[in-house]
Coordinates of N, CA and C in Angstrom, one line a residue:
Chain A
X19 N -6.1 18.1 0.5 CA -5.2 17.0 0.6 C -5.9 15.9 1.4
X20 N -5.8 14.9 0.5 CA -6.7 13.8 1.3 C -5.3 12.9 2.8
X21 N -6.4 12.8 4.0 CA -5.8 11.6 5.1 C -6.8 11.4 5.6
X22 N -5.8 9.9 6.0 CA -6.6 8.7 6.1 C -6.2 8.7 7.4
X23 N -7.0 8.0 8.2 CA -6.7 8.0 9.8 C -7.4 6.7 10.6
X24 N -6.2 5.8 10.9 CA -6.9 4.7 11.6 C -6.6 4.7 13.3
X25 N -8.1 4.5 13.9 CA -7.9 4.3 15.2 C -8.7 3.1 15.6
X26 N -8.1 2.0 16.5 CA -6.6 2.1 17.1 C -5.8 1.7 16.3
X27 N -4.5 2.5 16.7 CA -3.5 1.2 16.3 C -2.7 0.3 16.6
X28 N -3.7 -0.2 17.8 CA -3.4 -1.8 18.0 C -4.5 -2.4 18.7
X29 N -4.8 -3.3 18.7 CA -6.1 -4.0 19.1 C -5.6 -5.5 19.1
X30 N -6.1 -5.9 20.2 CA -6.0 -7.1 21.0 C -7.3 -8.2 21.5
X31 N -8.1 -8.9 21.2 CA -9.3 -9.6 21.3 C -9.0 -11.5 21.7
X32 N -9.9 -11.9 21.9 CA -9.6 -13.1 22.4 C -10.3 -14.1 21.3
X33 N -9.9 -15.0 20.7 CA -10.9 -15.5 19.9 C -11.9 -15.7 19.8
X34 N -12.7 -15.9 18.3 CA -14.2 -15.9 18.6 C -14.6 -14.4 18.6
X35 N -14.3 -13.8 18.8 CA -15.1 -12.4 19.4 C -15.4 -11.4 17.6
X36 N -16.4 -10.8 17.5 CA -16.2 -10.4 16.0 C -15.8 -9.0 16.7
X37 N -15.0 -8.5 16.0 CA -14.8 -7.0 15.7 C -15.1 -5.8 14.7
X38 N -14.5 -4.4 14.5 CA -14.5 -3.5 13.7 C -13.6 -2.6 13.5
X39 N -13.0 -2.7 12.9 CA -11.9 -2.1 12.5 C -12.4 -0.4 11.6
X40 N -11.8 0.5 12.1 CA -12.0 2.3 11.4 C -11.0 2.1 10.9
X41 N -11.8 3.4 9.9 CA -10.9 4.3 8.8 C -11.6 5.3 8.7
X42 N -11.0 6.7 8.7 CA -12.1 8.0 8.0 C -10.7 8.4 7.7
X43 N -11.7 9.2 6.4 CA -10.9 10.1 5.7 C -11.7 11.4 6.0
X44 N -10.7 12.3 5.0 CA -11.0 14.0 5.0 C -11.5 14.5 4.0
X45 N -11.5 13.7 2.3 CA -12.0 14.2 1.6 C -12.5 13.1 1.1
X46 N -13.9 13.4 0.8 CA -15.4 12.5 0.4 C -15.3 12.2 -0.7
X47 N -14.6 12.7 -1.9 CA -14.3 13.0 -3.3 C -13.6 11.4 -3.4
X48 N -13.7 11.0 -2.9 CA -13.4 9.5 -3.5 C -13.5 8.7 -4.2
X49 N -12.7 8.0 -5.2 CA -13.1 6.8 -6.4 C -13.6 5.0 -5.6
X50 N -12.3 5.1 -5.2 CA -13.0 3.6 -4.3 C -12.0 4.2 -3.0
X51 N -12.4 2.9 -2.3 CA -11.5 2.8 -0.8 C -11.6 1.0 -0.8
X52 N -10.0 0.4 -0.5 CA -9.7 -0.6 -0.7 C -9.1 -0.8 1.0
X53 N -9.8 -2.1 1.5 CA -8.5 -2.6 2.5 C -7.6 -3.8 2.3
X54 N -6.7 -3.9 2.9 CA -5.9 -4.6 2.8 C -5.1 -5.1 4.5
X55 N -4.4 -6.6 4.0 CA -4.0 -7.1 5.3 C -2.8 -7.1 4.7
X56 N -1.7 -6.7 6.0 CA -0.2 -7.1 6.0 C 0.2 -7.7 6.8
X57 N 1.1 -8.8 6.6 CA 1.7 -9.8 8.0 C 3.6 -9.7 7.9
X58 N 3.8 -9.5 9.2 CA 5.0 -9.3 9.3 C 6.0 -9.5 8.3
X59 N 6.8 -8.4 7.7 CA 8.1 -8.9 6.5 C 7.4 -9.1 5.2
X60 N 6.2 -9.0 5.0 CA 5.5 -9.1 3.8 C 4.5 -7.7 3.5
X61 N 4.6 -8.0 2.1 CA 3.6 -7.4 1.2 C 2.1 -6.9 1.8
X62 N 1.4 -6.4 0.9 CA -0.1 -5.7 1.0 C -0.7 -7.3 0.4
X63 N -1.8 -7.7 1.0 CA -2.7 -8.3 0.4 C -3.7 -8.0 0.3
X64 N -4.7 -8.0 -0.5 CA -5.9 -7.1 -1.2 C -7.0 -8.2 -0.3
X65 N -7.8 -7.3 0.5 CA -9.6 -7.5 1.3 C -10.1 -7.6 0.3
X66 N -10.5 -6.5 0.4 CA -11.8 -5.7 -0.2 C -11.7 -4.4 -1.1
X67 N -12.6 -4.5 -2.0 CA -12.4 -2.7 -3.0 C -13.8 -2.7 -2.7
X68 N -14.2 -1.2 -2.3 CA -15.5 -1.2 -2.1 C -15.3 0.7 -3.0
X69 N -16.2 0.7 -4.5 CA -16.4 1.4 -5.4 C -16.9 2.8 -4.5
X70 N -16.9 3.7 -4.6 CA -18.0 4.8 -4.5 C -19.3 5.2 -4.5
X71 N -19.9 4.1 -5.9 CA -21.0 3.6 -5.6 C -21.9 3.0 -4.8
X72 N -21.0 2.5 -3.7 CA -21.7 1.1 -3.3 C -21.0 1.5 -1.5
X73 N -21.8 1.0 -1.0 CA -22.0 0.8 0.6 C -21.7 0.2 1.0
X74 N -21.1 -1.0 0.7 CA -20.2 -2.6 1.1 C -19.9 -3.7 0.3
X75 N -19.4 -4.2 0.9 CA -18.3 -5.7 0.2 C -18.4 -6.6 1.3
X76 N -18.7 -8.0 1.1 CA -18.4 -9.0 1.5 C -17.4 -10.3 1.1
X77 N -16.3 -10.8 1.8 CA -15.8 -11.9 1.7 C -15.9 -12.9 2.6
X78 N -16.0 -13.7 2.6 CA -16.4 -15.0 3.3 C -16.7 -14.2 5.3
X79 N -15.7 -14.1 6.1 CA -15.9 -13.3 7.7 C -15.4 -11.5 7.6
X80 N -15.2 -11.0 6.4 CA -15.6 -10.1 6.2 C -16.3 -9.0 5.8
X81 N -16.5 -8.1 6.0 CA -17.6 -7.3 5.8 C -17.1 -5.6 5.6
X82 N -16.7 -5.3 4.8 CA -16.4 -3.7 4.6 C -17.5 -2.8 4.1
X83 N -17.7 -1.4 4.9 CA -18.8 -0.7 4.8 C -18.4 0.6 4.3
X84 N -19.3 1.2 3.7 CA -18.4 3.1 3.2 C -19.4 4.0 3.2
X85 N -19.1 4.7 4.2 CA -20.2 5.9 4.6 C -19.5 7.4 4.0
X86 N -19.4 8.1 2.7 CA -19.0 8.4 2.1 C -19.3 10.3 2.8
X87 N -20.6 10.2 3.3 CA -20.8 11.4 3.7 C -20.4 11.8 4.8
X88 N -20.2 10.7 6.1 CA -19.5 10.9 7.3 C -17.7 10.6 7.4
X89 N -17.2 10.2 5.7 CA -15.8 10.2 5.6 C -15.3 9.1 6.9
X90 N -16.4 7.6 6.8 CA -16.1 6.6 7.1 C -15.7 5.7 6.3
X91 N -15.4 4.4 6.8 CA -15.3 2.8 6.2 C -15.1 1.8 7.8
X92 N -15.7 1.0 7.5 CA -15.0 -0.2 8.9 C -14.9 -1.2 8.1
X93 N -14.2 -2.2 8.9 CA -14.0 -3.5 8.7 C -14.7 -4.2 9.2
X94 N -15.7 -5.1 9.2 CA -15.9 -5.6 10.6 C -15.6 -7.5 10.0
X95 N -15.0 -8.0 11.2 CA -14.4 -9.6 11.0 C -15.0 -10.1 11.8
X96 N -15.6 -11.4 11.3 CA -16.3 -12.2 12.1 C -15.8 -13.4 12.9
X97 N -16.5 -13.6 14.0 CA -15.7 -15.2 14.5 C -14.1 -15.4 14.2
X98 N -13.7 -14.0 14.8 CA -12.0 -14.2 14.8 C -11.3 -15.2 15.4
X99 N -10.0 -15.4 14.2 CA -9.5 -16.3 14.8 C -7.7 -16.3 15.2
X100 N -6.9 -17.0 15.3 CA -5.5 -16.5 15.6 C -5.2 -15.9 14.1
X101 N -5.3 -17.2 13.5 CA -4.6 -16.4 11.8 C -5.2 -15.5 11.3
X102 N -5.8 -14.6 12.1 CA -6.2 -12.8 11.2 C -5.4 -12.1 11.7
X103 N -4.5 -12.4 12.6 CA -3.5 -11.5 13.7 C -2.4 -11.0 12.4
X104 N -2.5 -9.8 12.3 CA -2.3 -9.0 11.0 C -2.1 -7.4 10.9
X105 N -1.5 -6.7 10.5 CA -2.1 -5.3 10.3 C -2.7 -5.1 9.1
X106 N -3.9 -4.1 9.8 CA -4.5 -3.9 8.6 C -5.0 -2.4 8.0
X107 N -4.4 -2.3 7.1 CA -4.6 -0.9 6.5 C -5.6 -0.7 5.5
X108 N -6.1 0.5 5.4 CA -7.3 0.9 4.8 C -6.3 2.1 3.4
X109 N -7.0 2.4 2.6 CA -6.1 3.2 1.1 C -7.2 4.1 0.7
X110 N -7.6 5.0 0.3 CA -8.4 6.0 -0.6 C -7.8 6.4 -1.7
X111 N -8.9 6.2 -2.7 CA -8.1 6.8 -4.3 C -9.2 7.9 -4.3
X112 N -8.4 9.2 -4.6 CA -9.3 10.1 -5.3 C -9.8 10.2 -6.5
X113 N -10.7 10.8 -6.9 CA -11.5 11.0 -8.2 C -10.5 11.5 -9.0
X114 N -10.3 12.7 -8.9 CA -9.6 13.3 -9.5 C -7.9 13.3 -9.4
X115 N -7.2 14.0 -10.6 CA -5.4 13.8 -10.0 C -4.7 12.1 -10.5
X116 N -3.9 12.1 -10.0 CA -3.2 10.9 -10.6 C -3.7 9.4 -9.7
X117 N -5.0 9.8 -8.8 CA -5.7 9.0 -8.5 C -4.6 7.9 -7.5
X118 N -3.8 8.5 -6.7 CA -2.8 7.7 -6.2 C -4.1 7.4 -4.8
X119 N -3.2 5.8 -4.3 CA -4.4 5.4 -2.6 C -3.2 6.6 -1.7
X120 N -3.9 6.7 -1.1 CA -3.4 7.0 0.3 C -4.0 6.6 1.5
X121 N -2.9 6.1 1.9 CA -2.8 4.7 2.8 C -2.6 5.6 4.5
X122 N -4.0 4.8 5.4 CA -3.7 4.7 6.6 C -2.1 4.6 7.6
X123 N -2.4 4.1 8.7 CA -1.4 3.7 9.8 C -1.4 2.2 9.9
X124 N -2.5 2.1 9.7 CA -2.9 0.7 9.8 C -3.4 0.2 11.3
X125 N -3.9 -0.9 11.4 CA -4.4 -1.2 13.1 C -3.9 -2.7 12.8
X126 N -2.7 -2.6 14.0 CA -2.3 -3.9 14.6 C -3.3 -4.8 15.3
X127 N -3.8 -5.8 14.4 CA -4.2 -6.6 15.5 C -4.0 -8.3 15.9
X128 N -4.2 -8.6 17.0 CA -3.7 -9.9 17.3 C -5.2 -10.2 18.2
X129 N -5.4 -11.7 17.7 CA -6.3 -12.6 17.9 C -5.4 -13.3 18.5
X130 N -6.0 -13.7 20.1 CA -5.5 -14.5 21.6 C -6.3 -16.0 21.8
X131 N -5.7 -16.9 21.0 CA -6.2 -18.1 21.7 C -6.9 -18.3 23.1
Chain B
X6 N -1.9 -17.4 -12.1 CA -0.9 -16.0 -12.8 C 0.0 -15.9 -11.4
X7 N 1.4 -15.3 -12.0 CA 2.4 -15.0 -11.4 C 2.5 -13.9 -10.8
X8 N 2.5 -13.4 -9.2 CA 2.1 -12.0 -8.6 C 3.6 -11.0 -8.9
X9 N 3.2 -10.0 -8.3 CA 4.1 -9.1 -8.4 C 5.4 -9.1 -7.7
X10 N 6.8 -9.1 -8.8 CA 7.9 -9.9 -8.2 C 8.7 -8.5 -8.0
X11 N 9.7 -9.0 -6.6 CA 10.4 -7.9 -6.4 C 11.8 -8.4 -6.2
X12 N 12.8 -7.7 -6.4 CA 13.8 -8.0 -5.7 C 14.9 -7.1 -5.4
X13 N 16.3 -7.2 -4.5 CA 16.2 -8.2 -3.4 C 15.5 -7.9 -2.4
X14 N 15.1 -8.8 -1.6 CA 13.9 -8.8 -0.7 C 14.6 -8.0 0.3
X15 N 16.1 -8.0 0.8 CA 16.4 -7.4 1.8 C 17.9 -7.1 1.3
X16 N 18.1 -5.6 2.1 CA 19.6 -4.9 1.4 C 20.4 -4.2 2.7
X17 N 21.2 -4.2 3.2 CA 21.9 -3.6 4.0 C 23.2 -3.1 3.4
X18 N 23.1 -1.6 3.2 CA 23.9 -0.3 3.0 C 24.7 0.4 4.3
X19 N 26.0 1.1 3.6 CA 25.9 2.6 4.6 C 25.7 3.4 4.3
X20 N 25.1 5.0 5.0 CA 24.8 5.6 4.3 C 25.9 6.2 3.1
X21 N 25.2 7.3 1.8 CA 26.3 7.6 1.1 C 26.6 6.4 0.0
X22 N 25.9 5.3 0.3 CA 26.1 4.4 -0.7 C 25.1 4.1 -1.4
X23 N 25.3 3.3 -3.1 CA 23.9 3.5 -3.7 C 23.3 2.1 -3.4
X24 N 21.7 2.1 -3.8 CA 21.2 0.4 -3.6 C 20.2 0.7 -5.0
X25 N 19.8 -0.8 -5.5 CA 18.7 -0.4 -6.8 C 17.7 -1.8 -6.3
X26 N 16.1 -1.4 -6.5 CA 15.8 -2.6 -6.5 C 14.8 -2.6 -8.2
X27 N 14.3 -3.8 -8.2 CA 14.0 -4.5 -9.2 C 12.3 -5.1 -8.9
X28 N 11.5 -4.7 -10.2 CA 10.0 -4.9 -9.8 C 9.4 -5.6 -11.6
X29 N 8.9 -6.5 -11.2 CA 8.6 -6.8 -12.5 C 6.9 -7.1 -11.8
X30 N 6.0 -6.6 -12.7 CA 4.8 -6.2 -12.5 C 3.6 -7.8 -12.7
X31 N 2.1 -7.7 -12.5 CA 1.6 -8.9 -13.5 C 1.6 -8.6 -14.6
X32 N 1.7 -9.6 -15.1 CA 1.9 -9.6 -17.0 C 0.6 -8.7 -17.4
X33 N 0.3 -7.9 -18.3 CA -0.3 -7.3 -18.8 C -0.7 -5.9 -18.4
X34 N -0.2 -5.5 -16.5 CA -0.7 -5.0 -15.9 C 0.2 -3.5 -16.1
X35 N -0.9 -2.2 -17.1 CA 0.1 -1.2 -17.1 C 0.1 -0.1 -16.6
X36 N -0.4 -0.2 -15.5 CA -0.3 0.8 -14.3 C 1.2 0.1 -13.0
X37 N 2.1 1.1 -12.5 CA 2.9 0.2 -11.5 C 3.4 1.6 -10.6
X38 N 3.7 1.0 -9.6 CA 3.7 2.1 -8.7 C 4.6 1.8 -7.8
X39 N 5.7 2.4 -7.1 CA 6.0 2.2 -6.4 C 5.8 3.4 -4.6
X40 N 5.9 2.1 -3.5 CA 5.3 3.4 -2.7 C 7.0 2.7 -1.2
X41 N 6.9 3.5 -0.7 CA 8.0 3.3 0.7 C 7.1 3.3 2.1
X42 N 7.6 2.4 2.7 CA 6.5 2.3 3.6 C 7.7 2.5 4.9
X43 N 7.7 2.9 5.9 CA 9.1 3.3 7.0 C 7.8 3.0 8.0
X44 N 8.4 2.0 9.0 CA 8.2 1.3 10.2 C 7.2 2.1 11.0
X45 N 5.3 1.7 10.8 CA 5.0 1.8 11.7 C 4.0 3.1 11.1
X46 N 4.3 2.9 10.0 CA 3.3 4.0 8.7 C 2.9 3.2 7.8
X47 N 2.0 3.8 7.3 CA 1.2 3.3 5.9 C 2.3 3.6 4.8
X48 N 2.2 3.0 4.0 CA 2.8 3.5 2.8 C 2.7 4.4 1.6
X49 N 3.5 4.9 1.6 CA 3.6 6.8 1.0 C 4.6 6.1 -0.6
X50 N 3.0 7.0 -1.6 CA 3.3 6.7 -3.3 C 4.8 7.4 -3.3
X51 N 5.7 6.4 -4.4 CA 7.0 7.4 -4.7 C 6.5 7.6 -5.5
X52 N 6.3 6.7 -6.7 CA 6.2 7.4 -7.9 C 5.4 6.1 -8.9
X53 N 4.1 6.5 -10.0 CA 3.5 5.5 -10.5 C 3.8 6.1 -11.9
X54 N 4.1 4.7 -12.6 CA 4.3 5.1 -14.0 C 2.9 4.2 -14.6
X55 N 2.5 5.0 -15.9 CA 1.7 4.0 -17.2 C 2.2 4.1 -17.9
X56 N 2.3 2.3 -18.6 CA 3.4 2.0 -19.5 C 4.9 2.7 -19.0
X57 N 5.5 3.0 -19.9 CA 6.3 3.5 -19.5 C 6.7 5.2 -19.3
X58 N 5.4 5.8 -19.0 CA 5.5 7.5 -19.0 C 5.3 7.5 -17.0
X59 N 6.1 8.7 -16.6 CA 5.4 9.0 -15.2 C 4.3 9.4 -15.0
X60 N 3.2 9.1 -14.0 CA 1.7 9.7 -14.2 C 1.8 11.0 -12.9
X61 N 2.6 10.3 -11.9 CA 2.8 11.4 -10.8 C 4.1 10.9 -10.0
X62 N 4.9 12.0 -10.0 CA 6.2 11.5 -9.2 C 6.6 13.2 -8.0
X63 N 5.4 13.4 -7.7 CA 5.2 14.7 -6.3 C 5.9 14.1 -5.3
X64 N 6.0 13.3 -4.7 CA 6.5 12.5 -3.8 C 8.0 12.1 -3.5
X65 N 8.6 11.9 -4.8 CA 10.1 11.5 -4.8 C 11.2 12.4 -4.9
X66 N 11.9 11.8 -4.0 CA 12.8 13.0 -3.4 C 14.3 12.8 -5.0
X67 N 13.7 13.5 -5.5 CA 14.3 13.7 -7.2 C 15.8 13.9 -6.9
X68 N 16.5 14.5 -5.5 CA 17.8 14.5 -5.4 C 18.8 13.5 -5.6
X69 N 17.9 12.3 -5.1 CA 18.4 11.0 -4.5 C 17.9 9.6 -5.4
X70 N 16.7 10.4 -5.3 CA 16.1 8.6 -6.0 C 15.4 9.2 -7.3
X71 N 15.3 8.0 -8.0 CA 15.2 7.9 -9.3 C 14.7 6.3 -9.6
X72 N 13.5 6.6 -11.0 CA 13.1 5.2 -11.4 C 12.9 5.3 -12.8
X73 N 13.0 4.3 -13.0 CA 12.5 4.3 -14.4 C 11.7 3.0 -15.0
X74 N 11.3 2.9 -15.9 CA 10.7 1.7 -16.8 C 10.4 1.8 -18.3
X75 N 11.6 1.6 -18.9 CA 11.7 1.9 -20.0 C 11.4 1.4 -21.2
X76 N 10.6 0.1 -21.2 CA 10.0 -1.0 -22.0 C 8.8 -0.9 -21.6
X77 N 8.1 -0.3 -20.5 CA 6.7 -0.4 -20.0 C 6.4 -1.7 -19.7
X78 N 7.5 -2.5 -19.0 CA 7.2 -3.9 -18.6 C 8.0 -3.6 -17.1
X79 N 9.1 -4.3 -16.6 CA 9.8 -4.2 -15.4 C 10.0 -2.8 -14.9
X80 N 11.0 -2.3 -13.8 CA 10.9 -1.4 -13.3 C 12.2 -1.3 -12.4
X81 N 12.6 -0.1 -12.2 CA 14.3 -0.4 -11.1 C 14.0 1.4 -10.7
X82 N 14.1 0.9 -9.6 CA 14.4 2.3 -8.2 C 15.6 2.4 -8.0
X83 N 16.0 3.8 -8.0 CA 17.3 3.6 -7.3 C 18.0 4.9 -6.0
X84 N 18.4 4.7 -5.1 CA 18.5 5.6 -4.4 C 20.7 5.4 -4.3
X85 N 20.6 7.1 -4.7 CA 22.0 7.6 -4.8 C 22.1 8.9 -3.9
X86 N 22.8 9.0 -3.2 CA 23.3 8.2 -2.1 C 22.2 8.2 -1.2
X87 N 22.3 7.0 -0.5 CA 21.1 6.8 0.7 C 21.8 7.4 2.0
X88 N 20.5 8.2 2.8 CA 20.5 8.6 4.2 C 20.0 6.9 4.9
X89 N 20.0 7.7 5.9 CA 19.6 6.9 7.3 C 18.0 6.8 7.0
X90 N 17.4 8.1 6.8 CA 16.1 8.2 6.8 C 15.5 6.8 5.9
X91 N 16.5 6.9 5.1 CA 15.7 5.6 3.7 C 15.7 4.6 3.8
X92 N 16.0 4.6 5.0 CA 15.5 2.9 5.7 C 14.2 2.7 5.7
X93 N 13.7 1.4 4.9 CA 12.2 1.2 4.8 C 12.4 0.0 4.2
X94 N 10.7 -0.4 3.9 CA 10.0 -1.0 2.8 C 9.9 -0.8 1.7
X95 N 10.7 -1.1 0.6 CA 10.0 -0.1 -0.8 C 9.3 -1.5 -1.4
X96 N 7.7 -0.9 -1.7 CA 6.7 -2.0 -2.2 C 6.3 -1.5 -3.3
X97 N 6.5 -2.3 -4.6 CA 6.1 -2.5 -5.4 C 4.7 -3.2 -6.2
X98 N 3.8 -2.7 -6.9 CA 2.4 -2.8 -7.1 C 2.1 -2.5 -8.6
X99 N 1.3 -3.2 -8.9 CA 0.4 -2.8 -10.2 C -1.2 -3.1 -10.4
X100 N -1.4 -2.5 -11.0 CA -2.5 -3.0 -11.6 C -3.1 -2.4 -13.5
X101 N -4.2 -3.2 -13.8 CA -4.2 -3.1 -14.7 C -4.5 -2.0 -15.8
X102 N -4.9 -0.9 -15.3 CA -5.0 0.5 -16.2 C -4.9 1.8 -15.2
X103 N -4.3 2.7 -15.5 CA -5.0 4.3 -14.4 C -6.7 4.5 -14.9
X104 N -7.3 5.0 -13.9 CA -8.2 4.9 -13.8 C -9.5 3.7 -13.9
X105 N -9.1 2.6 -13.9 CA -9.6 0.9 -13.6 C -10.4 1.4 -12.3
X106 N -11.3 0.4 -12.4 CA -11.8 0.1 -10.9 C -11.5 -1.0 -10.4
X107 N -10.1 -1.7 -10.4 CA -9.6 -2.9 -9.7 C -9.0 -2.5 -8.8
X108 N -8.1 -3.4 -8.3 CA -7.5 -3.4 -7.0 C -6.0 -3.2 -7.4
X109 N -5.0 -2.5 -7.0 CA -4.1 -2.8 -6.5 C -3.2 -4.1 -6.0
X110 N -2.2 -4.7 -6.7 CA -1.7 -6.0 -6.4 C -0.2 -5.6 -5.8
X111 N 0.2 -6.0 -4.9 CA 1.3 -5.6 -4.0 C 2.8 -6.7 -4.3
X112 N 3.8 -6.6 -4.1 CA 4.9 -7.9 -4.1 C 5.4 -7.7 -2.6
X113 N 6.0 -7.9 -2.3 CA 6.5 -9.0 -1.1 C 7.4 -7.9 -0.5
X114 N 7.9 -6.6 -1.2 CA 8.8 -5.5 -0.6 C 10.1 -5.9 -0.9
X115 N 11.1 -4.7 -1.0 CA 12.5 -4.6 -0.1 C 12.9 -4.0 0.6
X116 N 13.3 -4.8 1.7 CA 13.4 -4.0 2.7 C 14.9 -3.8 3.3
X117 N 14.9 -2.2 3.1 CA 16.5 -1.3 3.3 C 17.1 -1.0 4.5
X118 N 18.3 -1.4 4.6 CA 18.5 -0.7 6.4 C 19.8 0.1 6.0
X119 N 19.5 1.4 6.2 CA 20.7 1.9 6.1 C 21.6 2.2 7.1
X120 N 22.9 2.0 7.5 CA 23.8 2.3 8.7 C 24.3 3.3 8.7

């Protein structure tokens, strides 16, 4: 049974500062691993899909990585700013099975003027 | 394109009483899933249909809640009778095939308070 485990969950930084956000999982058997940002009273918004294939994704200040054999992924965000202040959850789809994500805890974080 | 619509965004019940929400997917998109997310967790799959067949419904508490999508377009959850416990998020999602390598598209939630 696949879990997802994010530590911390909550993180606090000052502007400017880049960070990295964890995720590991338990089972390596993976199709993709997708993150996503949620903001208070709202929905999942889709980061990044980073394939099984592949070792990273970039969007504009972020950067997602996937270390498949150490049952990693990070986020890492650059030059943060207030408006990333967000939770953000990490998802694993298995290979096999009805291929459902299974979703982290997520890590609260808040960027400090 | 038009994202993933839900509704109502917010419902207050007591327990013992029933609530239904309402998911209309992106257009074309025939994978949809819905998952419950309770304060302070990730969100936990209820149940994903293609088109309109179940692909995995291990998760949903079959006593109480129930979905369906009978056109393989929109979608309605419904919980009969609600606990306390089913106070949550229920978020609704699609994307465009099982087994795709896209992403998952999310809608905006409803969110349940049961008394």
């Amino acid at each position: 049974k696949q879990e997802v485990t994010q530590i911390p969950a909550a993180l606090s930084v000052p502007e400017g500062e880049n960070l990295v956000l964890n995720c590991s999982f338990t089972d390596s058997a993976i199709y993709n691993l997708q993150w996503f940002r949620q903001d208070p009273g709202k929905g999942l918004t889709s980061l990044l899909l980073i394939q099984s294939s592949q070792r990273e994704q970039t969007s504009g200040r972020l950067n997602a990585s996937l270390d498949k054999s150490s049952g990693r992924s990070t986020l890492y965000i650059a030059a943060s700013q207030p408006g990333d202040s967000a939770t953000y959850l990490c998802a694993a789809r298995r290979i096999q099975g009805a291929q459902k994500l299974v979703f982290g805890q997520g890590t609260r974080l808040t960027i400090n003027p | 394109e038009a994202g993933v619509a839900q509704s109502p965004r917010y419902k207050i019940i007591e327990k013992r009483q029933s609530v239904a929400f309402w998911c209309n997917p992106i257009s074309g998109h025939a994978t949809l899933y819905w998952y419950q997310q309770i304060l302070g967790q990730g969100p936990k799959l209820l149940i994903q249909f293609q088109n309109n067949g179940v692909v995995d419904d291990s998760q949903l508490p079959k006593d109480r809640f129930s979905a369906e999508r009978l056109k393989g377009v929109d979608s309605t959850l419904k919980i009969q009778p609600a606990k306390l416990e089913d106070s949550a998020v229920y978020l609704c999602a699609s994307s465009p095939r099982q087994g795709d390598t896209g992403e998952l598209f999310f809608g905006e939630g409803s969110r349940l308070t049961v008394l």
